[in-house]
Short mmCIF file of C-alpha atoms in Angstrom, two decimals:
data_model
loop_
_atom_site.label_atom_id
_atom_site.label_comp_id
_atom_site.label_asym_id
_atom_site.label_seq_id
_atom_site.Cartn_x
_atom_site.Cartn_y
_atom_site.Cartn_z
CA MET S 1 -3.40 -6.80 -17.71
CA ILE S 2 -2.39 -9.15 -20.54
CA GLY S 3 -5.07 -7.60 -22.76
CA THR S 4 -4.04 -4.08 -21.75
CA LEU S 5 -0.39 -4.75 -22.59
CA ASN S 6 -1.32 -6.13 -26.01
CA THR S 7 -3.52 -3.09 -26.67
CA LEU S 8 -0.52 -0.92 -25.88
CA VAL S 9 1.64 -2.91 -28.32
CA ASP S 10 -1.05 -2.57 -31.00
CA LEU S 11 -1.13 1.20 -30.45
CA VAL S 12 2.65 1.39 -30.89
CA GLU S 13 2.38 -0.52 -34.18
CA ALA S 14 -0.54 1.59 -35.44
CA GLU S 15 1.14 4.89 -34.68
CA LEU S 16 4.50 3.86 -36.11
CA GLY S 17 2.76 2.53 -39.19
CA ASN S 18 1.00 5.86 -39.63
CA GLY S 19 4.28 7.73 -39.35
CA VAL S 20 3.47 9.21 -35.93
CA ALA S 21 6.72 10.55 -34.53
CA GLY S 22 5.53 11.73 -31.12
CA GLU S 23 5.24 9.94 -27.81
CA ILE S 24 2.80 7.07 -27.41
CA ASP S 25 -0.16 8.14 -25.21
CA VAL S 26 0.37 5.55 -22.49
CA ALA S 27 -1.73 7.51 -20.00
CA ARG S 28 -4.81 7.25 -22.25
CA VAL S 29 -4.40 3.48 -22.63
CA ALA S 30 -4.10 3.14 -18.86
CA ARG S 31 -7.24 5.24 -18.25
CA ASP S 32 -9.24 3.32 -20.85
CA HIS S 33 -8.31 0.04 -19.15
CA GLY S 34 -8.91 1.12 -15.56
CA THR S 35 -5.29 1.17 -14.42
CA THR S 36 -2.50 3.73 -14.04
CA GLU S 37 0.35 4.70 -16.34
CA TYR S 38 2.80 3.96 -13.51
CA HIS S 39 1.58 0.38 -13.07
CA LEU S 40 1.29 -0.23 -16.82
CA ARG S 41 4.87 0.90 -17.47
CA ARG S 42 6.22 -1.16 -14.57
CA MET S 43 4.42 -4.30 -15.75
CA PHE S 44 5.54 -3.80 -19.36
CA SER S 45 9.15 -3.37 -18.29
CA ALA S 46 9.09 -6.40 -15.97
CA LEU S 47 7.42 -8.75 -18.46
CA ALA S 48 9.10 -7.54 -21.67
CA GLY S 49 12.56 -7.28 -20.16
CA MET S 50 12.95 -3.71 -21.41
CA PRO S 51 11.29 -0.32 -20.81
CA LEU S 52 8.48 0.70 -23.16
CA SER S 53 10.61 3.56 -24.47
CA GLU S 54 13.36 1.10 -25.49
CA TYR S 55 10.84 -1.18 -27.20
CA VAL S 56 9.42 1.75 -29.19
CA ARG S 57 12.93 2.82 -30.20
CA ARG S 58 13.81 -0.69 -31.37
CA ARG S 59 10.58 -1.00 -33.35
CA ARG S 60 11.16 2.41 -34.97
CA MET S 61 14.63 1.37 -36.07
CA THR S 62 13.36 -2.03 -37.28
CA LEU S 63 10.79 -0.36 -39.53
CA ALA S 64 13.30 2.26 -40.63
CA ALA S 65 15.75 -0.48 -41.62
CA ALA S 66 13.03 -2.18 -43.66
CA ASP S 67 12.45 1.09 -45.54
CA LEU S 68 16.17 1.43 -46.26
CA VAL S 69 16.51 -2.17 -47.45
CA ALA S 70 13.50 -1.61 -49.70
CA GLY S 71 15.40 1.24 -51.39
CA ALA S 72 14.24 4.46 -49.69
CA PRO S 73 16.32 7.07 -51.56
CA ASP S 74 16.32 9.91 -49.02
CA LEU S 75 17.82 9.34 -45.55
CA LEU S 76 16.36 12.60 -44.22
CA GLU S 77 12.86 11.55 -45.29
CA VAL S 78 13.23 8.26 -43.41
CA ALA S 79 14.66 10.06 -40.38
CA VAL S 80 11.71 12.50 -40.21
CA ARG S 81 9.20 9.68 -40.72
CA TYR S 82 10.46 8.01 -37.56
CA GLY S 83 10.71 11.09 -35.39
CA TYR S 84 14.21 12.47 -35.95
CA GLY S 85 14.99 16.01 -37.06
CA SER S 86 18.32 15.27 -38.70
CA THR S 87 20.15 12.44 -40.39
CA GLU S 88 22.85 12.70 -37.69
CA ALA S 89 20.41 12.03 -34.81
CA PHE S 90 18.75 9.29 -36.81
CA GLY S 91 22.12 7.73 -37.60
CA ARG S 92 23.12 7.62 -33.92
CA ALA S 93 19.86 5.93 -32.92
CA PHE S 94 20.06 3.54 -35.87
CA ARG S 95 23.64 2.52 -35.07
CA ALA S 96 22.77 2.02 -31.38
CA VAL S 97 20.18 -0.61 -32.36
CA HIS S 98 21.70 -2.23 -35.46
CA GLY S 99 25.42 -1.67 -34.91
CA THR S 100 25.84 -0.23 -38.41
CA ALA S 101 25.08 2.99 -40.26
CA PRO S 102 21.85 3.62 -42.25
CA ALA S 103 23.83 4.24 -45.45
CA ASP S 104 25.59 0.88 -45.09
CA VAL S 105 22.27 -0.92 -44.66
CA ARG S 106 20.78 0.82 -47.69
CA ARG S 107 23.83 -0.26 -49.72
CA SER S 108 24.35 -3.83 -48.48
CA GLY S 109 21.06 -4.82 -46.82
CA GLY S 110 22.48 -5.62 -43.39
CA PRO S 111 23.35 -7.05 -41.00
CA LEU S 112 20.33 -6.00 -38.92
CA ARG S 113 19.17 -6.59 -35.36
CA THR S 114 15.42 -6.45 -35.72
CA GLN S 115 12.90 -6.23 -32.90
CA PRO S 116 9.84 -8.43 -33.53
CA THR S 117 6.44 -7.18 -32.44
CA LEU S 118 5.80 -8.28 -28.87
CA ARG S 119 2.77 -10.35 -27.98
CA PHE S 120 1.95 -11.03 -24.34
CA ARG S 121 0.29 -14.36 -23.54
CA LEU S 122 -1.01 -15.85 -20.34
CA SER S 123 0.80 -18.94 -19.18
CA VAL S 124 -0.50 -20.83 -16.18
CA GLU S 125 2.26 -20.86 -13.60
CA GLY S 126 1.79 -20.31 -9.87
CA SER S 127 2.95 -23.79 -8.87
CA THR S 128 5.20 -22.22 -6.22
CA PRO S 129 3.18 -20.43 -3.50
CA MET S 130 4.22 -16.84 -2.77
CA ASP S 131 4.42 -15.68 0.83
CA VAL S 132 2.69 -12.28 0.75
CA THR S 133 0.99 -10.09 3.32
CA ILE S 134 -0.79 -6.75 2.88
CA ASN S 135 0.06 -4.14 5.51
CA ASP S 136 -1.93 -0.93 5.92
CA MET S 137 0.56 1.59 7.27
CA PRO S 138 0.19 5.15 8.58
CA GLU S 139 2.45 7.88 7.24
CA LEU S 140 6.09 7.06 7.78
CA ARG S 141 9.45 8.57 6.97
CA LEU S 142 12.42 6.68 5.61
CA VAL S 143 15.48 8.28 7.13
CA GLY S 144 19.15 7.62 6.41
CA HIS S 145 22.06 8.21 4.08
CA ALA S 146 21.08 8.62 0.40
CA ALA S 147 23.14 8.48 -2.78
CA GLU S 148 22.45 8.64 -6.52
CA VAL S 149 23.54 5.36 -8.12
CA PRO S 150 23.10 3.75 -11.58
CA LEU S 151 20.37 1.12 -11.83
CA ILE S 152 21.65 -2.45 -12.29
CA TYR S 153 19.07 -5.22 -12.83
CA GLU S 154 21.25 -8.31 -12.43
CA GLY S 155 24.00 -9.11 -9.95
CA VAL S 156 25.40 -7.04 -7.10
CA ASN S 157 25.38 -3.25 -7.54
CA PRO S 158 28.95 -2.15 -6.70
CA HIS S 159 27.89 1.49 -6.38
CA ILE S 160 25.46 0.62 -3.58
CA GLN S 161 28.12 -1.53 -1.92
CA ALA S 162 30.57 1.38 -2.06
CA HIS S 163 27.99 3.74 -0.55
CA ILE S 164 27.26 1.39 2.36
CA GLY S 165 30.97 0.74 2.86
CA SER S 166 31.61 4.47 3.20
CA LEU S 167 29.40 4.70 6.32
CA ALA S 168 31.05 4.50 9.73
CA PRO S 169 29.89 1.87 12.28
CA GLU S 170 28.45 4.61 14.49
CA ASP S 171 26.20 5.69 11.58
CA HIS S 172 24.48 2.29 11.66
CA VAL S 173 24.09 2.47 15.44
CA ARG S 174 22.54 5.93 15.25
CA LEU S 175 20.06 4.80 12.59
CA LYS S 176 18.97 1.75 14.60
CA GLU S 177 18.31 3.98 17.61
CA LEU S 178 15.95 6.15 15.52
CA ASN S 179 13.86 3.21 14.21
CA ASP S 180 10.48 3.18 15.99
CA THR S 181 8.08 1.55 13.49
CA ASP S 182 7.75 -1.20 10.89
CA PRO S 183 9.51 -2.22 8.78
CA ARG S 184 12.08 -2.78 11.53
CA GLY S 185 15.84 -2.72 11.19
CA ILE S 186 18.22 -1.27 8.61
CA LEU S 187 16.50 -0.94 5.23
CA ALA S 188 17.65 -0.76 1.62
CA VAL S 189 15.37 1.80 -0.06
CA THR S 190 15.29 2.49 -3.80
CA ASP S 191 13.38 5.34 -5.37
CA SER S 192 13.29 6.00 -9.13
CA PRO S 193 11.76 8.99 -10.93
CA SER S 194 10.60 6.65 -13.71
CA PRO S 195 8.49 3.48 -13.37
CA ASP S 196 10.38 1.78 -16.22
CA ALA S 197 13.85 3.26 -16.02
CA PRO S 198 16.38 1.51 -18.27
CA GLU S 199 19.48 -0.05 -16.78
CA GLY S 200 22.10 2.58 -16.10
CA SER S 201 19.56 5.26 -15.16
CA MET S 202 20.31 7.14 -11.96
CA ILE S 203 18.12 6.25 -8.98
CA THR S 204 18.10 7.22 -5.32
CA TYR S 205 19.37 4.58 -2.91
CA LEU S 206 18.82 5.21 0.79
CA HIS S 207 20.45 3.16 3.54
CA GLY S 208 18.24 3.88 6.51
CA VAL S 209 15.33 3.07 8.80
CA ALA S 210 11.61 3.76 9.13
CA VAL S 211 10.42 6.33 11.67
CA THR S 212 7.08 7.86 12.63
CA PRO S 213 6.42 11.55 11.89
CA SER S 214 6.92 12.43 15.58
CA VAL S 215 10.61 11.46 15.57
CA SER S 216 13.09 14.33 15.50
CA VAL S 217 15.49 13.62 12.64
CA PRO S 218 19.10 14.68 13.29
CA ALA S 219 20.73 17.09 10.85
CA GLY S 220 22.67 15.50 8.03
CA LEU S 221 20.24 12.65 7.35
CA ASP S 222 18.13 12.35 4.19
CA VAL S 223 14.36 11.83 4.44
CA ILE S 224 11.79 10.23 2.12
CA THR S 225 8.23 10.81 3.36
CA VAL S 226 5.64 8.16 2.44
CA PRO S 227 1.92 8.91 2.98
CA ALA S 228 -0.41 6.47 4.73
CA SER S 229 -0.97 3.58 2.35
CA SER S 230 -0.95 -0.17 1.75
CA TRP S 231 2.17 -2.26 1.20
CA ALA S 232 2.49 -5.73 -0.30
CA VAL S 233 5.21 -7.55 1.64
CA PHE S 234 6.88 -10.46 -0.18
CA SER S 235 9.22 -12.86 1.63
CA SER S 236 12.27 -14.33 -0.04
CA SER S 237 15.19 -16.55 0.93
CA GLY S 238 17.96 -18.14 -1.11
CA PRO S 239 21.17 -17.36 -3.00
CA HIS S 240 21.99 -13.66 -2.93
CA PRO S 241 21.21 -11.60 -4.99
CA GLU S 242 19.64 -14.09 -7.45
CA ALA S 243 16.70 -15.09 -5.23
CA LEU S 244 15.69 -11.48 -4.64
CA GLN S 245 15.90 -10.58 -8.34
CA GLN S 246 13.79 -13.65 -9.19
CA LEU S 247 11.24 -12.51 -6.60
CA TRP S 248 11.03 -9.09 -8.29
CA ALA S 249 10.22 -10.81 -11.58
CA ALA S 250 7.67 -13.13 -9.95
CA THR S 251 5.68 -10.21 -8.54
CA ALA S 252 5.03 -9.12 -12.13
CA THR S 253 4.54 -12.53 -13.76
CA ASP S 254 2.60 -14.31 -10.99
CA TRP S 255 1.23 -12.09 -8.24
CA PHE S 256 -0.03 -8.82 -9.73
CA PRO S 257 -1.86 -10.42 -12.70
CA SER S 258 -3.83 -12.67 -10.33
CA ASN S 259 -4.57 -10.28 -7.43
CA PRO S 260 -6.72 -7.12 -7.18
CA TRP S 261 -3.78 -4.79 -6.47
CA ARG S 262 -1.56 -2.57 -8.56
CA LEU S 263 1.67 -0.71 -7.93
CA ARG S 264 1.49 2.93 -6.95
CA PRO S 265 4.29 5.52 -7.13
CA GLY S 266 6.69 5.33 -4.24
CA PRO S 267 9.92 3.77 -3.04
CA SER S 268 10.50 0.04 -2.73
CA VAL S 269 11.90 -1.15 0.57
CA LEU S 270 14.08 -4.17 1.26
CA ARG S 271 14.35 -5.48 4.81
CA TYR S 272 17.10 -8.04 5.37
CA LEU S 273 16.42 -10.66 8.04
CA GLU S 274 19.66 -12.55 7.40
CA LEU S 275 22.47 -11.68 5.00
CA THR S 276 25.79 -13.29 4.07
CA GLU S 277 27.93 -12.98 0.95
CA THR S 278 25.98 -15.78 -0.76
CA TYR S 279 22.62 -16.07 1.09
CA ALA S 280 19.83 -13.69 2.05
CA SER S 281 16.50 -13.93 3.82
CA CYS S 282 14.53 -10.74 3.33
CA GLU S 283 11.22 -8.95 2.89
CA LEU S 284 10.40 -6.86 -0.19
CA TRP S 285 7.92 -4.07 0.57
CA LEU S 286 6.15 -2.63 -2.50
CA PRO S 287 3.65 0.27 -2.34
CA VAL S 288 0.28 -0.85 -3.71
CA GLU S 289 -3.33 0.22 -4.07
CA ARG S 290 -6.47 -1.81 -4.65
#
């Protein structure tokens, strides 16, 4: 995976250097390296700390700034070279990265916020054992109350808290009565249309339970159907939500690079075993394939 990620970075540099304005062919890189675009994007995002699309945008604007500082006379020519059809669109993207306008940079040379070329390296970690089990599960349905919320990577998500707080006590009781399969109990389910969605993107959050296909789902409940598949189940306990967010990062940095499994498209499921305002013991269920 380290080699695959570096190949992807090299492709970004080659295509930007050749003035290629289109999308990077991530799917081809994934196929050539025996993995999937979904897994490759998720690993890039987790290890780089930003989605691939954001990295490409920052590198485009870094190279564009270098052209302007070097004296490029025509803003439209620079804009087109880096994939923008107008100086206005280019200016908005440039300002979002550098905090200043292209014309100001061409005149004064800065200040600039450049994005260096990434290079992924293997560092030997793994000194802390990870408690993981692989569960082969039949088809199941995740049933409950869903809401569209913005993605937040660090800290408590107030939008999810507000959604849960809006549910009546009898809603929780009704859900628990429906639950007839693993993972047991009330679940926090997140489902994103993109494997490397940037912070602030809208995702589906479902507060619900797992049921078998034979269960009759009452009207008014949302359903996410998951086909028969394997799940990697990671256990976590510690300060909430920091311990859980550190576990998410560790799956990418420690577990997936050293085990013959990869992520597959599907929702992630969080099962709380114990939860207070400052402490949580939980299981993180991630859909995987060998």
